[in-house]
Amino acid sequence: MAKIIRTQRVKRARSLAKKSAKKANSTPGTAKRSLKAKSLKAQKPWTPAEIREAFERFSRANPEPKGELEHLNPFTLLVAVVLSAQATDAGVNKATRALFQVADTPQKMLALGEERLRDYIRTIGLYRTKAKNVIALSQKLIDDFGGEVPRTRTEIESLPGAGRKTANVVLNMAYGENTLAVDTHVFRVANRTGLAPGKTPLEVELGLEKVIPAEFMLHAHHWLILHGRYTCLARRPRCEVCLINNLCRWPEKTV
Ligand code: SF4
């Protein structure tokens, strides 16, 4: 009899221990995170009419949105975009204003040389690698493309220091193609709003291309960047003044 009572006590103690371990693992942060994940999953996707409405609002507010990287021609745009990796547009502009006065073609950039180029751009992060790339891409433009910035994504991506994002920006801004570069702002806005959720920039880019009506594609890149840079800020989104706050699916929006 005593043995039976002892076994029952051990069983009860084990079950209590299991319950309290489960409770301990469920910290408020974990609970909040899983709630957020659940509520994000539960969001209804945007309807085509809502997406059209959002871009009509962007368009009415800013019919001709402009990128903020200063440039003089397709070559200086390409150089500015290559220099802007992990740097702010304002920081790049500060350096390139003087640089582009002396080197606005691949030939002039080669004549300037890597060492003097470094002096112009030393305030920009990773300037040594970037200077090397700008000289190498200038050489390649002369050797393979007659000194012109090519017009296809594959060709632009073949240039040193230029990836898919660079190619998309150049094709869009220099040649008026309907490409959509996904930078940190576009990535955040697409995911947060639920417009085109994705784990990688490429996934977001393809998602946005699929849902944005063709007539808005040319400017979509700039509308989304500017929205992320000035309204849907990373830390404190300004939901109260946001043009699309009634459409946005973010569970944590403040309106
Ligand atoms: S409502 Fe807030 S979170 Fe949603 S897009 Fe606007 S600023 Fe961003």
Short mmCIF file of C-alpha atoms and ligand atoms in Angstrom, two decimals:
data_model
loop_
_atom_site.label_atom_id
_atom_site.label_comp_id
_atom_site.label_asym_id
_atom_site.label_seq_id
_atom_site.Cartn_x
_atom_site.Cartn_y
_atom_site.Cartn_z
CA MET A 1 0.00 0.00 0.00
CA ALA A 2 2.79 2.40 1.02
CA LYS A 3 4.52 1.57 -2.24
CA ILE A 4 1.38 2.49 -4.27
CA ILE A 5 1.04 5.84 -2.48
CA ARG A 6 4.75 6.59 -3.10
CA THR A 7 4.38 5.80 -6.86
CA GLN A 8 1.34 8.09 -7.11
CA ARG A 9 3.27 10.92 -5.41
CA VAL A 10 6.21 10.51 -7.82
CA LYS A 11 3.84 10.57 -10.82
CA ARG A 12 2.11 13.73 -9.57
CA ALA A 13 5.44 15.44 -8.92
CA ARG A 14 6.65 14.55 -12.43
CA SER A 15 3.50 15.91 -14.03
CA LEU A 16 3.76 19.18 -12.01
CA ALA A 17 7.41 19.54 -13.06
CA LYS A 18 6.46 19.07 -16.72
CA LYS A 19 3.72 21.72 -16.47
CA SER A 20 5.97 24.28 -14.82
CA ALA A 21 8.77 23.66 -17.38
CA LYS A 22 6.25 24.29 -20.17
CA LYS A 23 5.16 27.52 -18.49
CA ALA A 24 8.76 28.67 -18.03
CA ASN A 25 9.49 28.17 -21.75
CA SER A 26 6.50 30.28 -22.67
CA THR A 27 8.06 33.67 -21.84
CA PRO A 28 6.06 36.82 -22.64
CA GLY A 29 8.46 37.55 -25.56
CA THR A 30 7.94 34.11 -27.07
CA ALA A 31 4.19 34.38 -26.63
CA LYS A 32 4.20 37.83 -28.24
CA ARG A 33 6.35 36.58 -31.12
CA SER A 34 4.17 33.58 -31.82
CA LEU A 35 1.06 35.79 -31.60
CA LYS A 36 2.63 38.21 -34.09
CA ALA A 37 3.60 35.36 -36.45
CA LYS A 38 0.07 33.98 -36.21
CA SER A 39 -1.57 37.35 -36.82
CA LEU A 40 0.75 38.08 -39.78
CA LYS A 41 -0.16 34.73 -41.28
CA ALA A 42 -3.81 35.42 -40.70
CA GLN A 43 -3.71 38.68 -42.69
CA LYS A 44 -5.88 38.72 -45.75
CA PRO A 45 -3.85 39.27 -48.92
CA TRP A 46 -4.46 42.61 -50.65
CA THR A 47 -7.12 42.59 -53.33
CA PRO A 48 -6.23 43.95 -56.79
CA ALA A 49 -8.60 46.89 -56.12
CA GLU A 50 -6.78 47.74 -52.87
CA ILE A 51 -3.37 47.61 -54.57
CA ARG A 52 -4.60 49.88 -57.33
CA GLU A 53 -6.03 52.25 -54.72
CA ALA A 54 -2.68 52.39 -52.84
CA PHE A 55 -0.71 53.23 -55.99
CA GLU A 56 -3.28 55.78 -57.12
CA ARG A 57 -2.79 57.51 -53.78
CA PHE A 58 1.01 57.44 -54.15
CA SER A 59 0.63 58.76 -57.68
CA ARG A 60 -1.71 61.61 -56.70
CA ALA A 61 0.61 62.64 -53.87
CA ASN A 62 3.79 62.49 -55.97
CA PRO A 63 3.15 62.07 -59.72
CA GLU A 64 6.84 62.14 -60.74
CA PRO A 65 8.85 60.65 -57.89
CA LYS A 66 12.61 61.04 -58.20
CA GLY A 67 15.49 59.02 -56.82
CA GLU A 68 17.80 60.88 -54.50
CA LEU A 69 21.15 59.72 -55.90
CA GLU A 70 22.65 62.62 -57.85
CA HIS A 71 24.00 61.81 -61.32
CA LEU A 72 24.63 63.36 -64.71
CA ASN A 73 24.23 60.44 -67.13
CA PRO A 74 23.85 56.62 -67.11
CA PHE A 75 27.54 56.16 -66.27
CA THR A 76 27.51 58.45 -63.23
CA LEU A 77 24.23 56.83 -62.13
CA LEU A 78 25.87 53.41 -62.32
CA VAL A 79 28.87 54.64 -60.31
CA ALA A 80 26.62 56.30 -57.72
CA VAL A 81 24.60 53.10 -57.25
CA VAL A 82 27.75 50.99 -56.88
CA LEU A 83 29.04 53.45 -54.27
CA SER A 84 25.72 53.45 -52.41
CA ALA A 85 25.92 49.84 -51.19
CA GLN A 86 25.65 50.00 -47.39
CA ALA A 87 25.84 53.82 -47.50
CA THR A 88 23.26 56.58 -47.50
CA ASP A 89 22.32 58.49 -50.66
CA ALA A 90 23.17 61.75 -48.89
CA GLY A 91 26.66 60.46 -48.03
CA VAL A 92 27.26 59.31 -51.62
CA ASN A 93 26.03 62.62 -53.07
CA LYS A 94 28.41 64.55 -50.85
CA ALA A 95 31.36 62.66 -52.33
CA THR A 96 30.21 62.38 -55.95
CA ARG A 97 29.36 66.07 -56.46
CA ALA A 98 33.08 66.87 -56.78
CA LEU A 99 34.00 63.51 -58.35
CA PHE A 100 31.56 63.78 -61.25
CA GLN A 101 32.89 67.26 -62.09
CA VAL A 102 36.17 65.63 -63.06
CA ALA A 103 35.08 62.10 -64.07
CA ASP A 104 31.69 61.70 -65.75
CA THR A 105 32.74 59.09 -68.34
CA PRO A 106 34.57 55.76 -68.09
CA GLN A 107 37.54 57.28 -69.93
CA LYS A 108 37.86 60.17 -67.49
CA MET A 109 37.45 57.79 -64.55
CA LEU A 110 40.38 55.68 -65.81
CA ALA A 111 42.44 58.83 -66.38
CA LEU A 112 41.71 59.86 -62.78
CA GLY A 113 43.04 56.53 -61.51
CA GLU A 114 42.27 54.43 -58.46
CA GLU A 115 44.37 56.38 -56.00
CA ARG A 116 42.85 59.78 -56.73
CA LEU A 117 39.39 58.24 -56.93
CA ARG A 118 39.91 56.91 -53.39
CA ASP A 119 40.55 60.46 -52.18
CA TYR A 120 37.20 61.61 -53.53
CA ILE A 121 35.20 58.80 -51.96
CA ARG A 122 37.03 58.08 -48.70
CA THR A 123 34.04 59.28 -46.62
CA ILE A 124 31.97 56.37 -48.02
CA GLY A 125 32.10 52.98 -46.29
CA LEU A 126 34.19 50.27 -48.03
CA TYR A 127 35.73 52.96 -50.26
CA ARG A 128 38.84 50.96 -51.11
CA THR A 129 36.89 48.04 -52.59
CA LYS A 130 34.43 50.40 -54.24
CA ALA A 131 37.25 52.41 -55.87
CA LYS A 132 38.73 49.20 -57.25
CA ASN A 133 35.33 48.18 -58.64
CA VAL A 134 34.64 51.58 -60.23
CA ILE A 135 37.98 51.51 -62.05
CA ALA A 136 37.44 47.89 -63.15
CA LEU A 137 33.89 48.56 -64.36
CA SER A 138 35.05 51.63 -66.28
CA GLN A 139 37.67 49.49 -68.02
CA LYS A 140 35.09 46.81 -68.82
CA LEU A 141 32.64 49.37 -70.21
CA ILE A 142 35.35 50.54 -72.61
CA ASP A 143 36.58 47.05 -73.51
CA ASP A 144 33.21 45.30 -73.92
CA PHE A 145 30.49 47.91 -74.36
CA GLY A 146 31.99 50.76 -76.40
CA GLY A 147 32.16 53.00 -73.32
CA GLU A 148 28.36 52.92 -72.85
CA VAL A 149 26.36 51.50 -69.94
CA PRO A 150 24.64 48.39 -71.38
CA ARG A 151 20.86 48.03 -71.44
CA THR A 152 20.31 44.48 -70.22
CA ARG A 153 20.28 43.14 -66.68
CA THR A 154 22.73 40.34 -67.48
CA GLU A 155 25.24 42.75 -69.01
CA ILE A 156 25.01 45.24 -66.15
CA GLU A 157 25.36 42.41 -63.62
CA SER A 158 28.57 41.34 -65.36
CA LEU A 159 30.23 44.63 -64.28
CA PRO A 160 32.44 44.57 -61.15
CA GLY A 161 30.52 45.71 -58.06
CA ALA A 162 27.13 45.63 -59.81
CA GLY A 163 24.44 43.16 -58.72
CA ARG A 164 20.76 42.74 -59.46
CA LYS A 165 19.75 45.79 -57.42
CA THR A 166 22.23 48.02 -59.29
CA ALA A 167 20.99 46.68 -62.62
CA ASN A 168 17.37 47.31 -61.68
CA VAL A 169 18.05 50.89 -60.58
CA VAL A 170 20.05 51.71 -63.74
CA LEU A 171 17.51 50.09 -66.07
CA ASN A 172 14.68 51.95 -64.37
CA MET A 173 16.21 55.39 -63.92
CA ALA A 174 18.49 55.61 -66.96
CA TYR A 175 16.49 53.64 -69.51
CA GLY A 176 12.88 53.83 -68.27
CA GLU A 177 12.42 50.08 -67.85
CA ASN A 178 9.74 48.73 -65.51
CA THR A 179 12.24 47.20 -63.09
CA LEU A 180 11.90 47.30 -59.34
CA ALA A 181 15.00 47.36 -57.15
CA VAL A 182 14.45 46.05 -53.63
CA ASP A 183 16.53 47.91 -51.08
CA THR A 184 16.10 47.83 -47.32
CA HIS A 185 13.13 50.27 -47.44
CA VAL A 186 11.22 48.46 -50.17
CA PHE A 187 11.88 45.14 -48.42
CA ARG A 188 10.47 46.44 -45.15
CA VAL A 189 7.41 48.13 -46.68
CA ALA A 190 6.49 45.11 -48.82
CA ASN A 191 6.70 42.76 -45.84
CA ARG A 192 5.18 45.01 -43.21
CA THR A 193 2.17 46.08 -45.24
CA GLY A 194 1.62 42.56 -46.54
CA LEU A 195 1.78 43.83 -50.12
CA ALA A 196 4.37 41.25 -51.19
CA PRO A 197 5.81 39.33 -48.26
CA GLY A 198 9.08 37.50 -48.89
CA LYS A 199 12.17 36.23 -47.12
CA THR A 200 14.68 37.55 -49.68
CA PRO A 201 14.89 40.72 -51.82
CA LEU A 202 14.40 38.59 -54.94
CA GLU A 203 11.24 36.99 -53.53
CA VAL A 204 9.88 40.46 -52.69
CA GLU A 205 10.86 41.84 -56.11
CA LEU A 206 9.06 39.03 -57.95
CA GLY A 207 6.07 39.31 -55.61
CA LEU A 208 5.75 43.05 -56.21
CA GLU A 209 6.10 42.61 -59.97
CA LYS A 210 3.25 40.14 -59.87
CA VAL A 211 0.79 42.38 -58.01
CA ILE A 212 1.55 45.97 -59.07
CA PRO A 213 -0.53 47.09 -62.07
CA ALA A 214 1.65 47.71 -65.14
CA GLU A 215 0.89 51.43 -65.36
CA PHE A 216 2.42 52.00 -61.91
CA MET A 217 5.56 49.90 -62.40
CA LEU A 218 7.83 52.64 -63.71
CA HIS A 219 7.51 54.69 -60.51
CA ALA A 220 6.71 51.90 -58.01
CA HIS A 221 10.36 51.60 -56.97
CA HIS A 222 10.60 55.26 -55.95
CA TRP A 223 7.18 55.46 -54.33
CA LEU A 224 8.00 52.48 -52.12
CA ILE A 225 11.52 53.69 -51.28
CA LEU A 226 10.29 57.17 -50.38
CA HIS A 227 7.41 55.69 -48.38
CA GLY A 228 9.86 53.57 -46.38
CA ARG A 229 12.39 56.37 -45.98
CA TYR A 230 10.02 59.11 -44.82
CA THR A 231 6.81 57.47 -43.54
CA CYS A 232 7.06 53.74 -42.84
CA LEU A 233 10.24 54.19 -40.83
CA ALA A 234 11.99 51.12 -39.47
CA ARG A 235 11.70 51.97 -35.78
CA ARG A 236 8.73 54.29 -35.54
CA PRO A 237 6.51 54.15 -38.57
CA ARG A 238 4.43 57.31 -38.92
CA CYS A 239 1.15 55.45 -39.34
CA GLU A 240 -0.91 58.51 -38.37
CA VAL A 241 0.17 60.38 -41.53
CA CYS A 242 0.49 57.32 -43.78
CA LEU A 243 -1.39 57.50 -47.08
CA ILE A 244 -2.26 53.82 -47.04
CA ASN A 245 -2.89 53.28 -43.35
CA ASN A 246 -6.39 51.87 -43.84
CA LEU A 247 -5.09 49.34 -46.37
CA CYS A 248 -1.90 48.28 -44.54
CA ARG A 249 -2.09 44.82 -42.96
CA TRP A 250 0.58 45.30 -40.30
CA PRO A 251 -0.89 44.13 -36.98
CA GLU A 252 1.21 46.66 -35.10
CA LYS A 253 0.24 49.76 -37.07
CA THR A 254 -0.67 52.56 -34.70
CA VAL A 255 -3.93 53.72 -36.32
S1 SF4 B 1 0.18 52.14 -41.62
FE1 SF4 B 1 2.15 52.29 -40.58
S2 SF4 B 1 3.10 50.30 -40.84
FE2 SF4 B 1 1.47 50.45 -42.39
S3 SF4 B 1 2.48 51.26 -44.21
FE3 SF4 B 1 1.68 52.98 -43.08
S4 SF4 B 1 3.40 53.67 -41.82
FE4 SF4 B 1 3.85 51.60 -42.49
#
